[in-house]
């Protein structure tokens, strides 16, 4: 049976290529040939919802630069896998090395800024907030803020709500969870006011201009550029470097590297970088 007869809609090679081009243009994400099934299964829901008869009609709608549908389109394409304290060594390094150094370096300004770029449903910025709150004795009276951004407006809304099912806390001890998250009657846990007060959530496409100037003492940009081609990665890390001063830190994802991508950072640990120029 051919793909066309087995399926509700036909996705021709030309249509797949046009969708890939639109994804690249609007998100920076470069989809390989192997992502055809993923594209079909994510977008077929949009076709049904909009009562469209073909991918050609859907592409035509996107071509009209329909802002609402472009947002749904990018939301459908992004992959939002995340967890609390993912790549736990980053949070240990933040607590044991970065924060003590910042306590000294920023003693004059008493200001601390951290950016979670590609924050997905919020587990990353809340893990940063827990780490900061647990070190807060060092920073009493300081101006401490975490900026958490993502392209996908759905995940930003979830992150802002900060409500998670119990199973999301697999890597967190119950004592730590109960200290920083309030249990609800429905068995979920909501980030408490101490965590939420540190974080500003914003929808932001990293490919677009950024409405802030930094500087950020620490940037988490983890498991985001894995979907970008090298050229897009180069441009992005160069812009992030512009937002940081020498000796600031950058954390990237476990399968990512700045090797031959950006020479403005020095590798100082497993996927941990310090800005040098
Ligand atoms: C796999 S998640 C990683 C989440 C978290 N940083 C972590 O490591 O657990 C990648 C996130 O990057 C976001 N993303 C992809 N392209 C983006 C872009 N152009 N601008 C902003 N965020 C983007 C996706 O929406 C997704 O939530």
XYZ file of N, CA and C and ligand atoms in Angstrom:
858
model
N 0.839 -1.199 0.000
C 0.000 0.000 0.000
C 0.884 1.264 0.000
N 0.549 2.229 -0.821
C 1.380 3.435 -0.868
C 1.009 4.366 0.286
N 1.912 5.313 0.523
C 1.667 6.281 1.588
C 0.338 6.991 1.346
N 0.014 7.238 0.057
C -1.178 8.006 -0.263
C -2.463 7.250 0.093
N -2.477 5.915 -0.136
C -3.715 5.192 0.118
C -3.880 4.847 1.593
N -2.782 4.691 2.271
C -2.839 4.323 3.676
C -3.195 5.514 4.555
N -2.999 6.683 4.022
C -3.064 7.880 4.833
C -4.229 8.765 4.477
N -4.585 9.551 5.451
C -5.670 10.502 5.259
C -5.276 11.592 4.261
N -4.017 12.022 4.325
C -3.530 13.085 3.432
C -2.246 12.628 2.752
N -2.024 13.150 1.566
C -0.752 12.886 0.884
C 0.205 14.038 1.193
N 1.430 13.667 1.556
C 2.456 14.702 1.744
C 3.512 14.461 0.670
N 3.464 15.253 -0.387
C 4.390 15.031 -1.502
C 5.792 15.508 -1.112
N 6.778 15.097 -1.909
C 8.158 15.542 -1.643
C 8.247 17.067 -1.677
N 7.584 17.642 -2.678
C 7.662 19.107 -2.816
C 7.025 19.792 -1.611
N 5.913 19.230 -1.115
C 5.250 19.836 0.050
C 6.117 19.683 1.307
N 6.719 18.498 1.452
C 7.611 18.290 2.606
C 8.760 19.300 2.564
N 9.323 19.491 1.370
C 10.436 20.441 1.233
C 9.993 21.873 1.553
N 8.799 22.234 1.118
C 8.302 23.590 1.394
C 8.048 23.768 2.896
N 7.539 22.732 3.541
C 7.309 22.809 4.991
C 8.654 22.931 5.705
N 9.642 22.160 5.243
C 10.984 22.268 5.856
C 11.537 23.669 5.705
N 11.315 24.247 4.536
C 11.820 25.606 4.300
C 11.146 26.597 5.268
N 9.829 26.429 5.444
C 9.097 27.330 6.348
C 9.539 27.135 7.802
N 9.787 25.879 8.177
C 10.254 25.603 9.554
C 11.601 26.275 9.776
N 12.492 26.120 8.809
C 13.837 26.718 8.902
C 13.731 28.237 9.012
N 12.860 28.799 8.162
C 12.710 30.263 8.144
C 12.156 30.788 9.471
N 11.187 30.088 10.042
C 10.499 30.624 11.221
C 11.090 30.180 12.553
N 11.879 29.095 12.564
C 12.388 28.613 13.860
C 13.895 28.421 13.895
N 14.532 28.314 12.746
C 15.953 27.965 12.710
C 16.164 26.457 12.682
N 15.103 25.701 12.928
C 15.217 24.239 13.004
C 15.392 23.665 11.593
N 16.433 22.827 11.429
C 16.710 22.199 10.129
C 16.233 20.743 10.200
N 15.188 20.422 9.473
C 14.624 19.062 9.528
C 15.259 18.175 8.470
N 15.748 17.011 8.903
C 16.356 16.079 7.938
C 15.257 15.243 7.278
N 15.653 14.459 6.252
C 14.697 13.599 5.541
C 13.961 12.679 6.513
N 14.677 12.261 7.560
C 14.094 11.291 8.498
C 12.953 11.885 9.338
N 12.731 13.178 9.225
C 11.700 13.818 10.049
C 10.339 13.907 9.335
N 10.214 13.201 8.221
C 8.978 13.267 7.439
C 7.768 12.788 8.248
N 7.929 11.661 8.936
C 6.828 11.110 9.747
C 6.442 12.082 10.853
N 7.471 12.657 11.463
C 7.228 13.598 12.559
C 6.428 14.800 12.046
N 6.858 15.326 10.900
C 6.169 16.481 10.321
C 4.714 16.117 10.025
N 4.518 14.946 9.419
C 3.157 14.529 9.082
C 2.304 14.443 10.348
N 2.796 13.715 11.345
C 1.955 13.461 12.517
C 1.700 14.737 13.327
N 2.655 15.664 13.328
C 2.430 16.904 14.091
C 1.461 17.839 13.363
N 1.569 17.864 12.016
C 0.762 18.851 11.281
C -0.611 18.334 10.866
N -0.769 17.026 10.825
C -2.052 16.484 10.381
C -3.175 16.952 11.311
N -2.819 17.171 12.589
C -3.820 17.668 13.552
C -4.287 19.072 13.178
N -3.353 19.869 12.662
C -3.728 21.229 12.261
C -4.656 21.178 11.041
N -4.353 20.269 10.100
C -5.200 20.162 8.908
C -6.621 19.785 9.317
N -6.722 18.817 10.234
C -8.053 18.380 10.685
C -8.759 19.525 11.393
N -8.067 20.158 12.300
C -8.666 21.244 13.081
C -9.193 22.355 12.176
N -8.449 22.620 11.102
C -8.831 23.710 10.195
C -9.731 23.227 9.056
N -10.099 21.936 9.102
C -10.931 21.321 8.043
C -10.337 21.541 6.653
N -9.032 21.384 6.540
C -8.384 21.537 5.236
C -8.368 20.183 4.532
N -8.259 20.226 3.207
C -8.304 18.974 2.448
C -6.929 18.475 2.043
N -5.912 19.316 2.158
C -4.587 18.879 1.703
C -3.489 19.705 2.364
N -2.255 19.169 2.302
C -1.100 19.937 2.783
C -0.904 21.173 1.911
N -1.288 21.063 0.630
C -1.149 22.220 -0.263
C -1.968 23.392 0.284
N -3.182 23.088 0.774
C -4.018 24.165 1.335
C -3.381 24.732 2.594
N -2.779 23.848 3.375
C -2.143 24.314 4.619
C -0.941 25.219 4.299
N -0.151 24.806 3.322
C 1.016 25.611 2.929
C 0.556 26.973 2.397
N -0.547 26.963 1.659
C -1.064 28.232 1.127
C -1.458 29.154 2.288
N -2.069 28.580 3.319
C -2.469 29.378 4.487
C -1.243 29.977 5.178
N -0.203 29.160 5.345
C 1.025 29.673 5.970
C 1.643 30.760 5.104
N 1.526 30.585 3.794
C 2.092 31.553 2.848
C 1.436 32.909 2.960
N 0.209 32.946 3.500
C -0.480 34.239 3.675
C -0.002 34.940 4.944
N 1.039 34.351 5.578
C 1.615 34.899 6.815
C 0.549 35.096 7.884
N -0.369 34.125 7.987
C -1.399 34.132 9.018
C -0.695 33.953 10.376
N -0.646 35.047 11.168
C 0.149 35.041 12.417
C -0.311 33.955 13.380
N -1.632 33.780 13.488
C -2.166 32.793 14.434
C -1.712 31.400 14.019
N -1.840 31.106 12.721
C -1.466 29.760 12.277
C 0.046 29.561 12.299
N 0.791 30.614 12.030
C 2.258 30.468 12.106
C 2.685 30.095 13.522
N 1.990 30.642 14.513
C 2.309 30.293 15.904
C 1.944 28.832 16.172
N 0.753 28.414 15.706
C 0.338 27.008 15.888
C 1.332 26.077 15.175
N 1.761 26.504 14.011
C 2.704 25.719 13.190
C 4.030 25.524 13.935
N 4.600 26.611 14.426
C 5.890 26.484 15.128
C 5.701 25.713 16.445
N 4.567 25.934 17.130
C 4.304 25.174 18.359
C 4.240 23.677 18.061
N 3.627 23.332 16.918
C 3.468 21.912 16.570
C 4.811 21.269 16.237
N 5.723 22.029 15.687
C 6.992 21.460 15.202
C 8.032 21.320 16.325
N 8.002 22.191 17.306
C 9.059 22.140 18.336
C 8.978 20.857 19.163
N 10.135 20.426 19.627
C 10.237 19.260 20.505
C 10.606 19.779 21.884
N 9.783 19.467 22.883
C 9.878 20.164 24.172
C 10.362 19.285 25.324
N 11.003 18.162 24.991
C 11.459 17.244 26.043
C 12.363 17.946 27.064
N 12.041 17.782 28.331
C 12.847 18.407 29.386
C 12.573 17.696 30.695
N 13.302 18.032 31.746
C 13.023 17.471 33.078
C 13.684 18.348 34.130
N 13.253 18.196 35.375
C 13.895 18.920 36.469
C 15.327 18.411 36.636
N 16.246 19.315 36.872
C 17.658 18.992 37.116
C 18.231 18.064 36.041
N 17.776 18.262 34.805
C 18.340 17.510 33.685
C 19.826 17.874 33.582
N 20.681 16.881 33.336
C 22.132 17.122 33.320
C 22.533 17.786 34.644
N 22.328 17.001 35.701
C 22.444 17.498 37.070
C 23.771 18.160 37.389
N 24.843 17.757 36.679
C 26.153 18.350 36.982
C 26.168 19.862 36.717
N 25.301 20.347 35.818
C 25.246 21.791 35.566
C 24.782 22.546 36.816
N 23.808 21.967 37.513
C 23.265 22.654 38.690
C 24.241 22.565 39.856
N 24.980 21.435 39.925
C 26.032 21.319 40.957
C 27.119 22.356 40.700
N 27.509 22.511 39.432
C 28.556 23.477 39.091
C 28.073 24.909 39.372
N 26.813 25.146 39.072
C 26.234 26.469 39.345
C 26.316 26.766 40.852
N 25.890 25.791 41.655
C 25.853 26.004 43.114
C 27.259 26.072 43.719
N 28.133 25.175 43.270
C 29.431 25.033 43.964
C 30.505 25.985 43.434
N 30.434 26.345 42.162
C 31.519 27.131 41.554
C 31.051 28.506 41.075
N 29.958 28.532 40.288
C 29.573 29.793 39.653
C 29.029 30.792 40.683
N 28.100 30.355 41.517
C 27.480 31.311 42.450
C 28.483 31.873 43.465
N 29.364 31.040 44.049
C 30.369 31.636 44.948
C 31.255 32.664 44.230
N 31.597 32.385 42.959
C 32.432 33.340 42.210
C 31.661 34.633 41.950
N 30.370 34.505 41.649
C 29.567 35.701 41.367
C 29.336 36.530 42.626
N 29.266 35.852 43.757
C 29.103 36.587 45.018
C 30.245 37.587 45.177
N 31.450 37.167 44.776
C 32.613 38.066 44.885
C 32.598 39.071 43.739
N 32.489 38.552 42.496
C 32.645 39.432 41.339
C 31.588 40.528 41.289
N 30.329 40.184 41.648
C 29.247 41.159 41.518
C 28.945 41.878 42.841
N 29.863 41.793 43.779
C 29.611 42.409 45.101
C 29.315 43.906 44.961
N 29.883 44.544 43.935
C 29.663 45.983 43.739
C 28.243 46.285 43.298
N 27.745 45.513 42.339
C 26.404 45.803 41.796
C 25.309 45.058 42.567
N 25.661 43.975 43.235
C 24.697 43.101 43.912
C 23.554 42.727 42.964
N 23.927 42.345 41.764
C 22.955 42.032 40.716
C 23.344 40.702 40.081
N 22.336 39.859 39.832
C 22.591 38.539 39.245
C 21.547 38.284 38.167
N 22.010 37.915 36.971
C 21.067 37.676 35.884
C 21.378 36.338 35.211
N 20.346 35.503 35.081
C 20.502 34.197 34.437
C 19.424 34.073 33.370
N 19.794 33.540 32.211
C 18.828 33.367 31.113
C 18.712 31.889 30.782
N 17.482 31.393 30.825
C 17.177 30.049 30.344
C 16.569 30.228 28.951
N 17.395 30.038 27.925
C 16.986 30.283 26.534
C 16.534 28.953 25.927
N 15.226 28.820 25.680
C 14.660 27.537 25.268
C 14.257 26.773 26.519
N 13.366 27.416 27.316
C 13.061 26.901 28.674
C 12.008 25.816 28.661
N 11.365 25.583 27.492
C 10.312 24.579 27.372
C 9.258 24.774 28.479
N 8.815 23.695 29.120
C 7.704 23.789 30.078
C 8.138 24.271 31.463
N 9.376 24.708 31.609
C 9.771 25.408 32.838
C 10.647 24.633 33.814
N 10.816 23.328 33.582
C 11.609 22.550 34.542
C 13.020 23.112 34.683
N 13.601 23.600 33.582
C 14.968 24.151 33.644
C 15.017 25.444 34.485
N 14.201 26.471 34.175
C 14.289 27.677 35.018
C 13.901 27.427 36.471
N 12.945 26.509 36.733
C 12.617 26.236 38.145
C 13.778 25.514 38.834
N 14.512 24.676 38.109
C 15.688 24.027 38.717
C 16.752 25.084 39.038
N 16.889 26.066 38.157
C 17.829 27.172 38.421
C 17.345 27.953 39.649
N 16.028 28.203 39.693
C 15.475 28.986 40.814
C 15.669 28.253 42.141
N 15.486 26.929 42.152
C 15.709 26.151 43.379
C 17.173 26.297 43.794
N 18.078 26.161 42.821
C 19.516 26.258 43.115
C 19.836 27.638 43.696
N 19.242 28.680 43.113
C 19.485 30.042 43.613
C 18.898 30.232 45.011
N 17.662 29.776 45.197
C 17.028 29.955 46.515
C 17.829 29.238 47.590
N 18.390 28.073 47.248
C 19.148 27.319 48.248
C 20.489 28.001 48.563
N 20.895 28.935 47.665
C 22.148 29.673 47.909
C 21.850 31.105 48.343
N 20.583 31.390 48.634
C 20.168 32.784 48.800
C 20.818 33.474 49.995
N 21.324 32.681 50.958
C 22.006 33.304 52.103
C 23.138 34.201 51.599
N 23.760 33.809 50.472
C 24.846 34.611 49.898
C 24.344 35.913 49.273
N 23.070 35.903 48.849
C 22.602 36.993 47.982
C 21.464 37.805 48.597
N 21.385 37.782 49.916
C 20.323 38.536 50.572
C 20.425 40.018 50.217
N 19.306 40.595 49.787
C 19.295 42.021 49.427
C 19.775 42.280 48.004
N 20.158 41.221 47.278
C 20.610 41.378 45.883
C 19.408 41.424 44.938
N 19.662 41.958 43.757
C 18.665 41.971 42.685
C 18.938 40.729 41.813
N 18.154 39.679 42.053
C 18.400 38.391 41.381
C 17.227 38.070 40.462
N 17.498 37.826 39.173
C 16.404 37.535 38.222
C 16.813 36.428 37.264
N 15.823 35.617 36.934
C 16.001 34.613 35.875
C 15.038 34.991 34.752
N 15.550 35.071 33.536
C 14.693 35.264 32.364
C 14.535 33.895 31.707
N 13.303 33.479 31.463
C 13.053 32.169 30.843
C 12.241 32.376 29.572
N 12.801 31.972 28.431
C 12.129 32.237 27.150
C 12.035 30.971 26.311
N 11.011 30.940 25.470
C 10.876 29.856 24.499
C 10.040 30.360 23.330
N 10.279 29.764 22.189
C 9.520 30.085 20.982
C 8.065 29.630 21.100
N 7.858 28.493 21.723
C 6.555 27.822 21.739
C 5.667 28.456 22.813
N 4.609 29.150 22.377
C 3.770 29.875 23.339
C 3.040 28.929 24.288
N 2.735 27.705 23.841
C 2.041 26.754 24.738
C 2.927 26.381 25.917
N 4.214 26.085 25.629
C 5.085 25.661 26.737
C 5.391 26.838 27.673
N 5.459 28.041 27.114
C 5.706 29.203 27.982
C 4.533 29.378 28.957
N 3.306 29.170 28.460
C 2.128 29.277 29.342
C 2.177 28.202 30.428
N 2.573 26.988 30.054
C 2.687 25.911 31.060
C 3.766 26.243 32.084
N 4.892 26.773 31.581
C 6.006 27.117 32.470
C 5.564 28.185 33.470
N 4.841 29.165 32.965
C 4.381 30.246 33.828
C 3.443 29.719 34.910
N 2.567 28.779 34.542
C 1.652 28.185 35.532
C 2.458 27.405 36.572
N 3.523 26.745 36.129
C 4.434 26.060 37.063
C 3.815 24.887 37.789
N 2.844 24.217 37.161
C 2.159 23.093 37.813
C 2.581 21.780 37.147
N 3.002 20.827 37.971
C 3.568 19.578 37.426
C 2.994 18.359 38.130
N 2.859 17.263 37.359
C 2.429 15.997 37.949
C 3.553 15.424 38.806
N 3.188 14.604 39.770
C 4.170 14.057 40.714
C 5.302 13.332 39.990
N 4.980 12.617 38.909
C 6.021 11.822 38.231
C 7.107 12.683 37.574
N 6.847 13.968 37.403
C 7.867 14.857 36.837
C 9.024 15.074 37.814
N 8.809 14.711 39.098
C 9.829 14.995 40.109
C 10.722 13.793 40.417
N 10.820 12.870 39.444
C 11.630 11.649 39.630
C 13.028 11.936 40.160
N 13.673 12.985 39.606
C 15.076 13.245 39.974
C 15.202 14.212 41.148
N 14.088 14.493 41.811
C 14.108 15.466 42.906
C 13.692 14.735 44.182
N 14.421 14.932 45.265
C 14.017 14.273 46.517
C 12.678 14.870 46.955
N 11.888 14.073 47.693
C 10.580 14.605 48.100
C 10.757 15.793 49.048
N 11.832 15.781 49.838
C 12.054 16.917 50.758
C 12.281 18.207 49.954
N 13.088 18.079 48.903
C 13.365 19.265 48.077
C 12.095 19.710 47.347
N 11.376 18.753 46.795
C 10.119 19.085 46.091
C 9.166 19.812 47.034
N 8.995 19.258 48.242
C 7.991 19.826 49.149
C 8.406 21.194 49.697
N 9.713 21.450 49.652
C 10.170 22.762 50.118
C 9.844 23.860 49.095
N 9.885 23.510 47.825
C 9.781 24.547 46.789
C 8.511 24.467 45.941
N 7.723 23.400 46.127
C 6.484 23.247 45.350
C 5.338 22.924 46.312
N 4.193 23.560 46.095
C 3.024 23.336 46.955
C 2.155 22.245 46.356
N 1.765 21.275 47.198
C 0.892 20.186 46.733
C -0.515 20.734 46.510
N -1.180 20.254 45.455
C -2.568 20.672 45.203
C -3.504 19.506 45.533
N -4.809 19.795 45.596
C -5.789 18.746 45.907
C -5.823 17.690 44.817
N -5.444 18.063 43.606
C -5.501 17.087 42.503
C -4.217 16.263 42.384
N -3.312 16.395 43.356
C -2.121 15.545 43.355
C -0.950 16.125 42.573
N -1.113 17.336 42.038
C -0.004 17.976 41.312
C 0.775 18.871 42.288
N 1.837 19.464 41.780
C 2.668 20.356 42.600
C 2.893 21.653 41.822
N 2.741 22.771 42.533
C 2.886 24.088 41.883
C 4.076 24.821 42.494
N 4.900 25.374 41.624
C 6.064 26.147 42.099
C 5.583 27.210 43.090
N 6.286 27.340 44.206
C 5.815 28.285 45.224
C 6.244 29.721 44.888
N 5.762 30.644 45.711
C 5.973 32.069 45.415
C 7.461 32.430 45.398
N 8.255 31.758 46.230
C 9.696 32.079 46.287
C 10.356 31.766 44.946
N 9.960 30.676 44.325
C 10.534 30.343 43.003
C 9.992 31.297 41.944
N 8.660 31.449 41.946
C 8.045 32.255 40.878
C 8.522 33.705 40.908
N 8.826 34.202 42.115
C 9.219 35.612 42.224
C 10.554 35.880 41.520
N 11.330 34.830 41.280
C 12.648 35.031 40.645
C 12.585 35.038 39.119
N 11.511 34.450 38.559
C 11.517 34.165 37.111
C 10.546 35.055 36.331
N 11.018 35.559 35.200
C 10.157 36.231 34.224
C 10.081 35.328 32.999
N 8.881 34.930 32.611
C 8.697 34.087 31.429
C 8.271 34.945 30.242
N 8.859 34.668 29.088
C 8.508 35.415 27.873
C 8.560 34.490 26.658
N 7.622 34.693 25.741
C 7.710 33.991 24.457
C 8.746 34.738 23.629
N 9.740 34.024 23.102
C 10.791 34.674 22.306
C 11.355 33.691 21.289
N 11.369 34.115 20.047
C 12.024 33.329 18.997
C 13.492 33.745 18.958
N 14.387 32.808 19.199
C 15.824 33.131 19.222
C 16.322 33.629 17.869
N 15.566 33.367 16.811
C 15.969 33.827 15.471
C 15.614 35.293 15.246
N 14.774 35.847 16.122
C 14.326 37.235 15.956
C 15.194 38.169 16.813
N 15.036 39.492 16.639
C 15.765 40.415 17.524
C 15.342 40.191 18.977
N 16.254 40.405 19.916
C 15.952 40.193 21.339
C 15.700 41.540 22.008
N 14.577 41.650 22.712
C 14.218 42.951 23.304
C 14.890 43.201 24.651
N 16.152 42.826 24.798
C 16.898 43.093 26.033
C 18.373 43.141 25.682
N 19.155 43.683 26.628
C 20.569 43.872 26.310
C 21.520 43.040 27.160
N 20.975 42.385 28.213
C 21.870 41.691 29.110
C 22.556 42.706 30.013
N 23.729 42.446 30.551
C 24.448 41.192 30.383
C 23.899 40.092 31.305
N 24.123 38.844 30.875
C 23.725 37.698 31.674
C 24.972 37.031 32.251
N 24.980 36.863 33.566
C 26.109 36.193 34.221
C 26.182 34.733 33.790
N 25.011 34.149 33.572
C 24.937 32.738 33.192
C 23.838 32.573 32.143
N 24.135 31.799 31.097
C 23.106 31.452 30.107
C 23.006 29.932 30.030
N 21.782 29.439 30.128
C 21.491 28.038 29.833
C 20.854 28.015 28.447
N 21.528 27.408 27.475
C 20.912 27.231 26.150
C 21.136 25.767 25.801
N 20.319 24.913 26.379
C 20.595 23.479 26.368
C 19.559 22.725 25.540
N 20.057 21.875 24.674
C 19.199 21.011 23.860
C 18.249 21.816 22.970
N 18.728 22.954 22.530
C 17.968 23.825 21.631
C 18.631 23.809 20.247
N 19.943 24.054 20.210
C 20.616 24.183 18.904
C 20.849 22.834 18.230
N 20.615 21.761 18.948
C 20.732 20.417 18.381
C 19.920 20.314 17.077
N 18.856 21.113 16.974
C 17.994 21.068 15.782
C 18.384 22.112 14.740
N 19.424 22.914 15.025
C 19.817 23.976 14.092
C 21.021 23.527 13.249
N 21.146 24.064 12.033
C 22.363 23.753 11.274
C 23.517 24.604 11.843
N 24.758 24.269 11.423
C 25.948 24.898 12.022
C 25.938 26.410 11.839
N 25.495 26.861 10.676
C 25.502 28.296 10.397
C 24.583 29.031 11.378
N 23.409 28.450 11.614
C 22.444 29.050 12.538
C 23.011 29.019 13.957
N 23.686 27.909 14.313
C 24.309 27.808 15.642
C 25.356 28.900 15.816
N 26.174 29.104 14.760
C 27.234 30.136 14.832
C 26.635 31.488 15.135
N 25.608 31.835 14.360
C 24.966 33.143 14.535
C 24.395 33.282 15.938
N 23.761 32.227 16.420
C 23.108 32.292 17.729
C 24.130 32.455 18.853
N 25.185 31.624 18.848
C 26.156 31.718 19.958
C 26.929 33.023 19.916
N 27.107 33.561 18.719
C 27.767 34.858 18.631
C 26.891 35.934 19.287
N 25.575 35.834 19.065
C 24.662 36.817 19.676
C 24.597 36.618 21.193
N 24.625 35.358 21.638
C 24.614 35.109 23.086
C 25.890 35.697 23.700
N 27.025 35.503 22.998
C 28.298 36.037 23.513
C 28.227 37.555 23.685
N 27.484 38.224 22.789
C 27.324 39.681 22.897
C 26.582 40.078 24.168
N 25.829 39.120 24.723
C 25.016 39.370 25.926
C 25.767 39.017 27.197
N 27.041 38.587 27.043
C 27.794 38.160 28.230
C 29.132 38.891 28.304
N 29.662 39.002 29.538
C 30.984 39.590 29.732
C 32.004 38.468 29.879
N 33.263 38.832 29.794
C 34.310 37.826 29.996
C 34.109 37.167 31.359
N 34.361 35.872 31.395
C 34.244 35.043 32.617
C 32.796 34.653 32.951
N 31.816 35.133 32.149
C 30.441 34.643 32.335
C 30.355 33.203 31.831
N 29.299 32.508 32.274
C 29.190 31.074 31.958
C 28.045 30.759 31.004
N 28.283 29.716 30.214
C 27.278 29.222 29.269
C 27.189 27.706 29.421
N 25.969 27.203 29.608
C 25.736 25.763 29.680
C 24.989 25.337 28.420
N 25.477 24.281 27.765
C 24.781 23.779 26.570
C 24.385 22.317 26.794
N 23.672 21.731 25.826
C 23.128 20.385 26.011
C 24.182 19.294 25.883
N 23.846 18.098 26.391
C 24.819 17.001 26.492
C 25.361 16.549 25.135
N 24.591 16.746 24.056
C 25.093 16.294 22.758
C 25.546 17.468 21.896
N 25.695 18.630 22.517
C 26.074 19.831 21.761
C 27.518 20.229 22.054
N 28.091 21.039 21.146
C 29.471 21.479 21.328
C 29.674 22.817 20.603
N 30.590 23.617 21.131
C 30.927 24.870 20.444
C 32.142 24.700 19.536
N 32.672 23.470 19.471
C 33.853 23.205 18.644
C 33.562 23.571 17.187
N 34.387 24.450 16.632
C 34.219 24.963 15.260
C 32.897 25.723 15.057
N 32.269 26.095 16.156
C 31.016 26.855 16.069
C 31.224 28.260 16.634
N 31.874 28.329 17.804
C 32.071 29.638 18.440
C 33.345 29.586 19.273
N 34.293 30.487 18.981
C 35.571 30.462 19.714
C 35.619 31.554 20.786
N 34.470 32.088 21.152
C 34.453 33.158 22.153
C 34.297 32.606 23.567
N 34.186 31.269 23.654
C 34.073 30.605 24.952
C 35.152 29.532 25.066
N 35.555 29.288 26.321
C 36.525 28.224 26.602
C 35.776 27.103 27.323
N 36.028 25.866 26.895
C 35.385 24.714 27.541
C 36.063 24.483 28.892
N 35.300 24.519 29.973
C 35.918 24.353 31.304
C 35.352 23.157 32.061
N 34.396 22.456 31.472
C 33.802 21.276 32.117
C 32.921 20.603 31.080
N 32.237 19.559 31.510
C 31.384 18.839 30.553
C 30.229 19.745 30.103
N 30.288 20.195 28.846
C 29.298 21.126 28.252
C 29.124 22.417 29.081
N 30.209 22.826 29.743
C 30.210 24.088 30.500
C 31.286 24.989 29.893
N 30.922 26.209 29.575
C 31.841 27.138 28.916
C 31.945 28.442 29.700
N 33.150 29.067 29.557
C 33.366 30.398 30.137
C 33.722 31.346 29.004
N 33.131 32.519 29.017
C 33.390 33.458 27.927
C 34.796 34.033 28.064
N 35.517 34.052 26.961
C 36.894 34.552 27.000
C 37.135 35.742 26.064
N 36.269 35.983 25.107
C 36.483 37.149 24.233
C 35.169 37.652 23.632
C 14.289 19.934 23.861
S 13.720 21.446 24.546
C 15.003 21.787 25.736
C 14.452 22.358 27.016
C 15.504 22.648 28.096
N 16.409 23.676 27.676
C 16.251 21.398 28.454
O 17.406 21.237 28.081
O 15.661 20.529 29.109
C 14.111 22.615 23.223
C 13.283 23.887 23.316
O 13.829 24.830 22.390
C 12.766 25.579 21.878
N 13.138 26.222 20.609
C 13.377 25.639 19.404
N 13.646 26.557 18.475
C 13.592 27.759 19.099
C 13.780 29.097 18.669
N 14.058 29.407 17.390
N 13.649 30.084 19.588
C 13.363 29.793 20.881
N 13.171 28.553 21.354
C 13.286 27.543 20.465
C 11.630 24.572 21.722
O 10.357 25.181 21.665
C 11.836 23.683 22.941
O 10.972 24.039 23.999
